Coordinates of C-alpha atoms and ligand atoms in Angstrom, one line a residue:
M1427 CA 179.6 154.7 236.6
N1428 CA 182.2 152.1 237.1
I1429 CA 183.1 151.6 233.4
S1430 CA 186.8 151.4 232.4
P1431 CA 188.2 153.6 229.6
E1432 CA 189.0 150.4 227.7
I1433 CA 185.4 149.3 227.6
R1434 CA 184.2 152.7 226.7
A1435 CA 186.7 152.7 223.8
K1436 CA 185.4 149.2 222.7
A1437 CA 181.9 150.5 222.6
A1438 CA 182.9 153.5 220.5
A1439 CA 184.7 151.2 218.1
A1440 CA 181.7 148.9 217.9
E1441 CA 179.5 151.8 217.0
L1442 CA 181.7 152.6 214.0
A1443 CA 181.4 149.0 212.8
L1444 CA 177.6 149.1 213.4
A1445 CA 177.1 152.4 211.5
D1446 CA 175.4 150.9 208.4
I1447 CA 173.2 148.6 210.5
Y1448 CA 172.2 151.6 212.7
A1449 CA 171.4 153.6 209.6
D1450 CA 169.1 150.8 208.4
I1451 CA 167.4 150.7 211.8
D1452 CA 166.8 154.5 211.6
R1453 CA 165.3 154.0 208.1
I1454 CA 162.8 151.4 209.4
A1455 CA 161.9 153.8 212.2
R1456 CA 161.3 156.6 209.7
V1457 CA 159.0 154.4 207.6
N1458 CA 157.0 153.2 210.6
T1459 CA 156.8 156.7 212.1
E1460 CA 155.4 158.0 208.8
K1461 CA 152.9 155.2 208.8
V1462 CA 151.8 155.9 212.4
L1463 CA 151.5 159.7 211.7
D1464 CA 149.5 159.1 208.5
C1465 CA 147.1 156.9 210.5
F1466 CA 146.8 159.5 213.3
R1467 CA 145.9 162.2 210.8
E1468 CA 143.3 160.0 209.0
A1469 CA 141.7 159.0 212.3
E1470 CA 141.7 162.7 213.4
V1471 CA 143.4 162.1 216.7
S1472 CA 142.7 165.1 218.9
E1473 CA 143.1 166.1 222.6
S1474 CA 139.4 165.5 223.3
L1475 CA 140.0 161.7 222.8
F1476 CA 142.1 161.7 226.0
T1477 CA 138.9 162.2 228.1
P1478 CA 138.6 159.2 230.4
S1479 CA 135.4 157.2 230.5
T1480 CA 134.2 155.1 233.5
G1481 CA 131.6 152.4 234.1
Y1482 CA 130.5 150.6 230.9
G1483 CA 132.4 153.1 228.9
Y1484 CA 129.7 153.4 226.2
G1485 CA 130.5 155.9 223.6
D1486 CA 134.1 156.3 224.5
R1487 CA 135.3 157.9 221.2
G1488 CA 139.0 157.7 222.2
R1489 CA 138.7 154.0 222.8
D1490 CA 137.0 153.5 219.4
V1491 CA 139.6 155.6 217.6
I1492 CA 142.5 153.6 219.3
D1493 CA 140.9 150.3 218.2
A1494 CA 140.7 151.5 214.6
L1495 CA 144.2 152.9 214.7
S1496 CA 145.6 149.6 215.9
A1497 CA 144.0 147.9 213.0
K1498 CA 145.2 150.4 210.5
I1499 CA 148.8 150.6 211.7
F1500 CA 149.2 146.9 211.9
G1501 CA 147.6 146.2 208.6
G1502 CA 144.4 144.4 209.6
D1503 CA 140.7 145.0 208.7
A1504 CA 139.7 145.3 212.4
G1505 CA 141.3 145.3 215.8
F1506 CA 141.3 146.6 219.3
M1507 CA 143.9 147.9 221.8
R1508 CA 142.6 148.0 225.4
P1509 CA 143.8 148.4 229.0
Q1510 CA 141.5 145.5 229.9
I1511 CA 144.0 143.2 228.4
I1512 CA 146.4 142.6 231.3
S1513 CA 149.4 141.0 229.5
G1514 CA 150.6 139.3 226.3
T1515 CA 149.6 135.9 227.7
H1516 CA 146.1 137.2 228.4
A1517 CA 145.8 138.6 224.9
I1518 CA 146.8 135.3 223.3
T1519 CA 144.4 133.5 225.7
V1520 CA 141.6 135.7 224.4
V1521 CA 142.5 134.8 220.9
L1522 CA 142.7 131.1 221.4
F1523 CA 139.5 130.9 223.5
G1524 CA 137.8 133.3 221.1
L1525 CA 138.4 131.1 218.0
L1526 CA 138.5 127.5 219.3
R1527 CA 135.5 125.3 220.1
P1528 CA 135.2 121.8 221.7
G1529 CA 136.5 119.1 219.3
D1530 CA 138.7 121.6 217.4
V1531 CA 142.4 121.0 216.8
L1532 CA 145.0 123.7 217.5
L1533 CA 148.3 123.3 215.7
S1534 CA 151.4 125.2 216.8
L1535 CA 153.7 125.7 213.8
S1536 CA 156.7 127.0 215.8
G1537 CA 157.2 124.1 218.2
M1538 CA 156.1 124.4 221.8
P1539 CA 154.6 127.8 222.5
Y1540 CA 155.9 130.3 225.0
D1541 CA 156.0 128.9 228.6
T1542 CA 153.1 130.9 230.0
L1543 CA 150.8 129.6 227.2
Q1544 CA 151.3 125.9 228.1
P1545 CA 148.8 126.0 231.1
V1546 CA 146.4 127.9 228.9
I1547 CA 146.5 125.2 226.3
G1548 CA 146.6 122.5 228.9
C1549 CA 149.7 120.8 227.5
D1550 CA 151.4 121.1 230.9
G1551 CA 149.2 118.1 232.0
E1552 CA 147.2 120.1 234.6
K1553 CA 143.5 119.2 234.7
G1554 CA 140.5 121.2 235.9
S1555 CA 141.9 124.7 235.6
G1556 CA 139.6 125.5 232.6
S1557 CA 142.4 125.2 230.0
L1558 CA 141.6 124.6 226.3
A1559 CA 142.3 120.9 226.9
D1560 CA 139.6 120.9 229.6
F1561 CA 137.2 122.2 227.0
G1562 CA 138.0 119.4 224.5
V1563 CA 140.4 121.3 222.3
E1564 CA 143.2 119.0 221.0
F1565 CA 146.7 120.4 220.7
H1566 CA 149.6 119.4 218.5
A1567 CA 153.0 121.1 218.3
I1568 CA 154.9 120.7 215.0
P1569 CA 158.6 120.8 215.9
L1570 CA 160.8 123.2 214.0
K1571 CA 163.2 121.9 211.4
D1572 CA 166.7 123.5 211.6
G1573 CA 165.0 126.4 213.5
K1574 CA 162.5 127.0 210.7
M1575 CA 158.8 126.2 210.5
D1576 CA 158.3 122.8 208.9
L1577 CA 155.7 123.3 206.1
C1578 CA 155.9 119.6 205.0
A1579 CA 155.0 118.5 208.5
L1580 CA 152.2 121.1 208.6
R1581 CA 150.8 119.7 205.4
A1582 CA 150.8 116.1 206.8
C1583 CA 149.1 117.4 210.0
M1584 CA 146.4 119.2 208.1
E1585 CA 145.8 116.1 206.0
K1586 CA 145.5 114.0 209.1
Y1587 CA 143.2 116.2 211.2
G1588 CA 141.3 117.7 208.2
S1589 CA 138.5 120.2 208.9
R1590 CA 139.0 119.8 212.7
V1591 CA 142.1 122.1 212.4
K1592 CA 140.6 125.4 213.4
V1593 CA 143.7 127.4 214.4
V1594 CA 147.3 127.3 213.3
H1595 CA 149.4 129.3 215.7
I1596 CA 152.8 130.9 214.9
Q1597 CA 155.1 132.5 217.5
R1598 CA 157.2 135.1 215.9
S1599 CA 159.8 135.6 218.6
K1600 CA 161.9 132.9 220.2
G1601 CA 160.7 133.3 223.8
Y1602 CA 163.1 131.3 226.0
E1603 CA 164.3 129.1 223.1
T1604 CA 167.4 129.5 221.1
R1605 CA 166.0 129.4 217.6
P1606 CA 166.1 132.4 215.2
T1607 CA 163.1 134.7 215.0
H1608 CA 160.6 134.1 212.2
T1609 CA 160.6 137.0 209.8
V1610 CA 157.4 138.6 208.6
H1611 CA 158.1 137.1 205.2
E1612 CA 158.4 133.6 206.6
I1613 CA 155.2 134.0 208.6
C1614 CA 153.3 135.2 205.5
E1615 CA 154.6 132.2 203.5
A1616 CA 153.4 129.9 206.2
A1617 CA 150.0 131.5 206.3
Y1618 CA 149.8 131.1 202.5
A1619 CA 150.7 127.4 202.9
V1620 CA 148.0 126.9 205.4
R1621 CA 145.3 128.3 203.1
K1622 CA 146.7 126.4 200.1
N1623 CA 146.6 123.1 202.0
A1624 CA 143.1 123.6 203.2
A1625 CA 141.9 124.4 199.6
E1626 CA 143.6 121.3 198.3
F1627 CA 142.2 119.0 201.0
G1628 CA 138.8 120.6 200.5
F1629 CA 138.0 122.2 203.8
A1630 CA 137.6 125.7 205.1
A1631 CA 140.9 127.4 205.9
P1632 CA 141.7 127.5 209.6
Y1633 CA 142.5 130.8 211.3
V1634 CA 146.2 131.6 211.3
T1635 CA 147.2 133.4 214.5
C1636 CA 150.6 135.1 215.3
D1637 CA 152.0 135.8 218.7
N1638 CA 153.7 139.0 217.6
C1639 CA 155.3 139.8 221.0
Y1640 CA 158.6 141.7 220.6
G1641 CA 158.3 141.8 216.8
E1642 CA 156.3 145.0 216.3
F1643 CA 158.0 147.8 214.3
T1644 CA 161.2 145.8 213.8
E1645 CA 160.4 145.5 210.1
E1646 CA 158.5 147.8 207.7
R1647 CA 155.3 145.8 208.0
E1648 CA 153.6 143.4 210.4
P1649 CA 152.5 139.9 209.4
A1650 CA 148.7 140.7 209.5
L1651 CA 146.5 140.4 206.5
A1652 CA 146.6 143.8 204.7
V1653 CA 143.4 145.0 203.0
G1654 CA 143.7 143.9 199.4
E1655 CA 146.3 141.2 199.9
K1656 CA 144.2 138.5 201.2
E1657 CA 146.6 135.7 200.8
A1658 CA 149.6 137.4 202.3
G1659 CA 149.2 137.3 206.0
V1660 CA 147.8 135.9 209.1
D1661 CA 144.2 136.3 210.4
I1662 CA 145.2 137.6 213.8
I1663 CA 148.3 139.2 215.3
V1664 CA 148.5 139.8 219.0
G1665 CA 150.8 141.5 221.5
S1666 CA 151.5 143.3 224.7
L1667 CA 151.7 147.1 225.3
I1668 CA 154.4 146.7 227.9
K1669 CA 156.6 145.5 225.0
N1670 CA 157.2 147.1 221.6
P1671 CA 153.9 148.8 220.6
G1672 CA 153.4 150.6 224.0
G1673 CA 156.6 152.5 223.2
G1674 CA 157.5 152.5 226.9
M1675 CA 154.6 154.9 227.5
A1676 CA 151.6 152.6 228.0
D1677 CA 150.9 151.7 231.6
N1678 CA 149.5 148.3 230.5
G1679 CA 147.3 146.7 227.9
G1680 CA 147.5 144.7 224.7
Y1681 CA 146.2 144.5 221.2
I1682 CA 144.5 142.1 218.8
V1683 CA 144.3 142.9 215.1
G1684 CA 143.2 140.9 212.1
T1685 CA 140.2 140.1 209.9
E1686 CA 136.7 141.3 210.8
K1687 CA 135.3 137.9 211.7
A1688 CA 138.2 136.8 213.8
V1689 CA 138.5 140.1 215.7
E1690 CA 134.7 140.1 216.4
L1691 CA 135.0 136.6 218.0
C1692 CA 138.0 137.8 220.1
G1693 CA 135.9 140.8 221.2
Y1694 CA 133.2 138.4 222.5
R1695 CA 135.8 136.6 224.5
L1696 CA 137.4 139.8 225.9
S1697 CA 134.1 141.0 227.3
C1698 CA 131.1 138.7 226.6
P1699 CA 129.0 137.5 223.7
G1700 CA 126.5 140.2 222.8
V1701 CA 128.6 143.0 224.2
G1702 CA 131.9 142.5 222.3
L1703 CA 133.9 145.7 221.8
D1704 CA 131.0 148.1 222.4
A1705 CA 131.9 148.5 226.1
G1706 CA 135.0 148.9 228.2
A1707 CA 136.0 152.1 230.0
S1708 CA 139.3 153.5 229.0
L1709 CA 139.9 154.7 232.6
G1710 CA 142.2 157.5 231.6
Q1711 CA 144.6 155.3 229.5
N1712 CA 143.9 156.8 226.1
R1713 CA 146.5 159.4 226.3
N1714 CA 149.3 157.0 227.3
M1715 CA 148.3 154.5 224.6
L1716 CA 148.3 157.1 221.9
R1717 CA 151.6 158.5 223.1
G1718 CA 153.0 155.0 223.2
L1719 CA 152.0 154.2 219.6
F1720 CA 153.5 157.5 218.6
Y1721 CA 156.8 156.7 220.3
A1722 CA 156.9 153.0 219.5
P1723 CA 158.8 153.0 216.1
H1724 CA 161.5 155.2 217.7
T1725 CA 161.7 153.2 221.0
V1726 CA 162.0 149.9 219.1
A1727 CA 164.9 151.4 217.1
Q1728 CA 166.6 152.2 220.4
A1729 CA 166.1 148.7 221.6
M1730 CA 167.3 147.2 218.2
K1731 CA 170.5 149.3 218.4
T1732 CA 171.1 148.2 222.0
A1733 CA 170.7 144.5 220.9
H1734 CA 173.3 144.9 218.1
L1735 CA 175.7 146.7 220.4
A1736 CA 175.4 143.9 223.0
A1737 CA 175.9 141.3 220.3
Y1738 CA 179.0 143.0 219.0
L1739 CA 180.7 143.6 222.4
F1740 CA 180.0 140.2 223.8
E1741 CA 180.9 138.4 220.6
E1742 CA 184.2 140.3 220.6
A1743 CA 184.8 139.3 224.2
G1744 CA 184.5 135.6 223.2
Y1745 CA 180.9 134.8 224.2
T1746 CA 178.4 133.0 222.0
V1747 CA 175.5 135.4 221.1
S1748 CA 172.4 135.1 219.1
P1749 CA 171.6 136.7 216.7
R1750 CA 175.2 137.5 215.7
W1751 CA 176.1 141.2 215.7
N1752 CA 175.6 141.7 211.9
E1753 CA 172.5 139.5 211.5
R1754 CA 169.1 141.0 210.5
R1755 CA 166.5 140.9 213.2
S1756 CA 162.7 140.6 213.4
D1757 CA 162.5 141.1 217.2
I1758 CA 164.3 142.9 220.0
I1759 CA 165.7 139.9 221.9
Q1760 CA 169.4 139.3 222.2
T1761 CA 170.9 136.2 223.9
V1762 CA 174.4 136.0 225.4
E1763 CA 175.7 132.7 226.7
C1764 CA 177.4 133.7 229.9
A1765 CA 179.2 130.4 230.4
S1766 CA 178.9 130.1 234.2
P1767 CA 176.3 130.9 236.9
D1768 CA 178.6 133.6 238.2
G1769 CA 178.9 135.1 234.7
L1770 CA 175.1 135.2 234.3
C1771 CA 174.7 136.9 237.7
A1772 CA 177.4 139.4 236.9
F1773 CA 175.7 140.2 233.6
C1774 CA 172.4 140.9 235.3
R1775 CA 174.1 142.9 238.1
G1776 CA 175.7 145.1 235.4
I1777 CA 172.4 145.8 233.8
Q1778 CA 170.6 146.4 237.1
S1779 CA 173.2 148.9 238.4
S1780 CA 172.7 151.1 235.3
S1781 CA 168.9 151.1 235.4
P1782 CA 166.9 154.3 236.1
I1783 CA 164.9 152.5 238.8
D1784 CA 166.3 150.3 241.5
A1785 CA 169.9 150.7 240.4
H1786 CA 170.9 150.3 244.0
V1787 CA 169.5 146.8 244.4
V1788 CA 171.5 143.6 243.6
P1789 CA 169.5 140.9 241.7
E1790 CA 169.7 137.3 243.1
P1791 CA 168.6 134.0 241.6
W1792 CA 165.3 132.7 243.0
E1793 CA 162.9 129.7 242.5
M1794 CA 160.3 131.3 240.4
P1795 CA 156.9 129.4 240.2
G1796 CA 156.6 127.5 237.0
Y1797 CA 160.3 127.2 236.2
S1798 CA 162.5 124.1 236.9
D1799 CA 165.7 126.0 237.6
P1800 CA 166.4 129.2 239.7
V1801 CA 166.0 132.3 237.5
I1802 CA 167.8 135.6 237.8
M1803 CA 166.3 138.9 236.5
A1804 CA 167.5 142.4 236.1
A1805 CA 164.8 145.0 235.6
G1806 CA 164.7 148.6 236.7
A1807 CA 161.6 149.9 234.9
F1808 CA 159.1 152.7 235.2
V1809 CA 156.3 150.3 234.4
G1810 CA 156.2 147.1 236.3
G1811 CA 157.6 144.2 234.3
A1812 CA 157.9 146.3 231.1
S1813 CA 160.4 144.6 228.9
I1814 CA 160.5 147.3 226.2
E1815 CA 162.5 148.9 229.0
L1816 CA 166.0 147.4 229.3
S1817 CA 165.8 144.1 231.1
A1818 CA 167.7 140.8 231.3
D1819 CA 167.0 137.4 232.7
G1820 CA 167.9 133.8 232.5
P1821 CA 167.6 130.4 234.1
L1822 CA 170.6 129.1 236.1
R1823 CA 171.4 126.2 233.8
A1824 CA 174.0 125.6 231.2
P1825 CA 174.9 127.4 229.0
Y1826 CA 173.8 130.2 231.4
T1827 CA 172.1 132.2 228.7
A1828 CA 171.0 135.8 229.4
F1829 CA 168.0 137.0 227.5
L1830 CA 168.4 140.7 227.0
Q1831 CA 165.8 143.0 225.5
G1832 CA 164.6 146.6 225.4
G1833 CA 166.1 150.0 226.1
L1834 CA 164.0 153.2 226.2
T1835 CA 166.9 155.3 225.1
Y1836 CA 170.0 154.1 223.4
E1837 CA 172.2 156.4 225.5
S1838 CA 171.1 154.8 228.7
A1839 CA 171.0 151.2 227.4
R1840 CA 174.6 151.4 226.0
L1841 CA 175.8 152.4 229.5
A1842 CA 174.1 149.3 230.9
I1843 CA 175.7 147.0 228.2
M1844 CA 179.1 148.4 229.0
S1845 CA 178.4 148.0 232.7
A1846 CA 177.4 144.3 232.2
L1847 CA 180.6 143.7 230.2
Q1848 CA 182.6 145.4 233.0
Q1849 CA 181.0 143.2 235.7
M1850 CA 181.7 140.1 233.7
S1851 CA 185.3 141.0 233.0
Q1852 CA 185.9 141.6 236.8
N1853 CA 184.2 138.3 237.6
Ligands
PLP247 C1 156.3 138.1 226.5 C2 155.8 137.1 225.6 C3 154.6 136.5 225.8 C4 153.7 136.8 227.0 O1 153.6 138.0 227.4 P1 153.3 138.5 228.9 O2 153.0 139.9 228.7 O3 154.6 138.3 229.7 O4 152.2 137.7 229.4 C5 154.1 135.6 224.9 N1 154.9 135.2 223.8 C6 156.1 135.8 223.6 C7 156.9 135.3 222.4 C8 156.6 136.7 224.5 O5 157.8 137.2 224.3

C-alpha cells in the first residue's frame, strides 16, 4: 500500500495516546460478549436452529429463538429480528405505522429525523404515496437545543397536543447532522420525562421509540426498557442488521425490541393483523444472524477504535473532527471536515483503495436521488451497502464533511485511515 513511513509512524504514536480509550472499548466489548453468551446459553442455541424454513415458516424454532434472543440481549420484554426487514428505514417504518393511527400526533424529540424517514412521515411535502401524513398522522419536530434534546419544549408540546400524542421518537445517532450522539443515559432520561409529563397532564403515556441505528453495543446497555426497571427506558428500540448488531455477518435484516404490547403491534404491521410474528420463513438466514449477534460486540469495538484513530490523526493534521479523539461515544460515526471538494474526494479514494472489495475502483461524486448536492461514497463491502463494514460518504457542499463508519477488523480499517490521510496530504 502507498502509505509513507511518516504516516505509519503517526498512526503508531496515535495508538499510544489512545491506549486507555482502547482498553475501555475492550472492556465494553467483554461486558457485551458475556451478556450475549449468557443469553445464548439460556436460549439453548444449538446447531439444529440453523435449519432453514420455507413458505409460511410455521414452527421455525430458530426464528423464534432469535426473536427471543434479540429481546433478551437488548433488554426488552419482547422483540423480533428478521430477514423480512429489508433495512433500518423499513424497520422504523414498521414501528411508526404499527403504533400510530389516524388523528394521532408523532413528536420527534431529536429534531428532523434521518433523511430517508421524511418521505415515510410525509414531512417532505409529497402527497399520495401512503405516508403517515396521508393517513392523517400529524408530525412535529422539536428542534434540539445546543445539540441536546429540549425537554422543556417537549413538555410544552405534550401540554398542547395532549392525549393525541401517541409516539415520541428519538434518534440516537446523528445521521447526516453534526450534533453529538444522544447517550443511553440521555435517552432514558427523556423517556422518563415523557411518562412524567403524561401523568401530570392526566393522559396515557405515549410510546417512546428510539432509532438505535449505529448505537448498538457501543455502551454496556441499550436504551430499551429492561424488565423490572419500567421507568428507565424507551418502549421500542429499532435498528438494522447491516449495521452494528449484524456484526458484519448478517446478509440483511433488522430488529425491533421493546414492551410486549408495542412489539405485538409492530409484528402485525410487519406481516398482517392476525398473523403477527407466527409466520415468516427464515430462508436459511438463522445461522448468519446468530453468528452476527455473536460477533457484534467485538466488531463494534473494531469500529469504535477505527473512529478514534481517524479522529486523532485528522485532528492532528489540522482538520475539524467530531467527536474529538478523546470524547466518549455512543455510536460508531466519525465526521471529518475535509475543507474542499478535492479533499473529500481524496478522503473517499483513500478509503476505497484499502477496501477488501472493489479496491481497484475510483469513487466519483454523483447526483443521488433525494439529495440536493452531489454525493461521493466509498464502500467496498462483502454485504451490499453494509455500513458496519468500513465506509465513508459525504455531500459535496461546505464544509465538505466525510461521514466515516465501520471497520470489520481494526487492522484493515487502520490501513484505510492511513491511506485516506496519505491521499489528502498528496492532494
Ligand atoms: C442508517 C440509518 C437509518 C436507516 O437505515 P437504512 O438501513 O439505511 O435504511 C436510520 N437512522 C439512522 C440514524 C441511521 O444511521
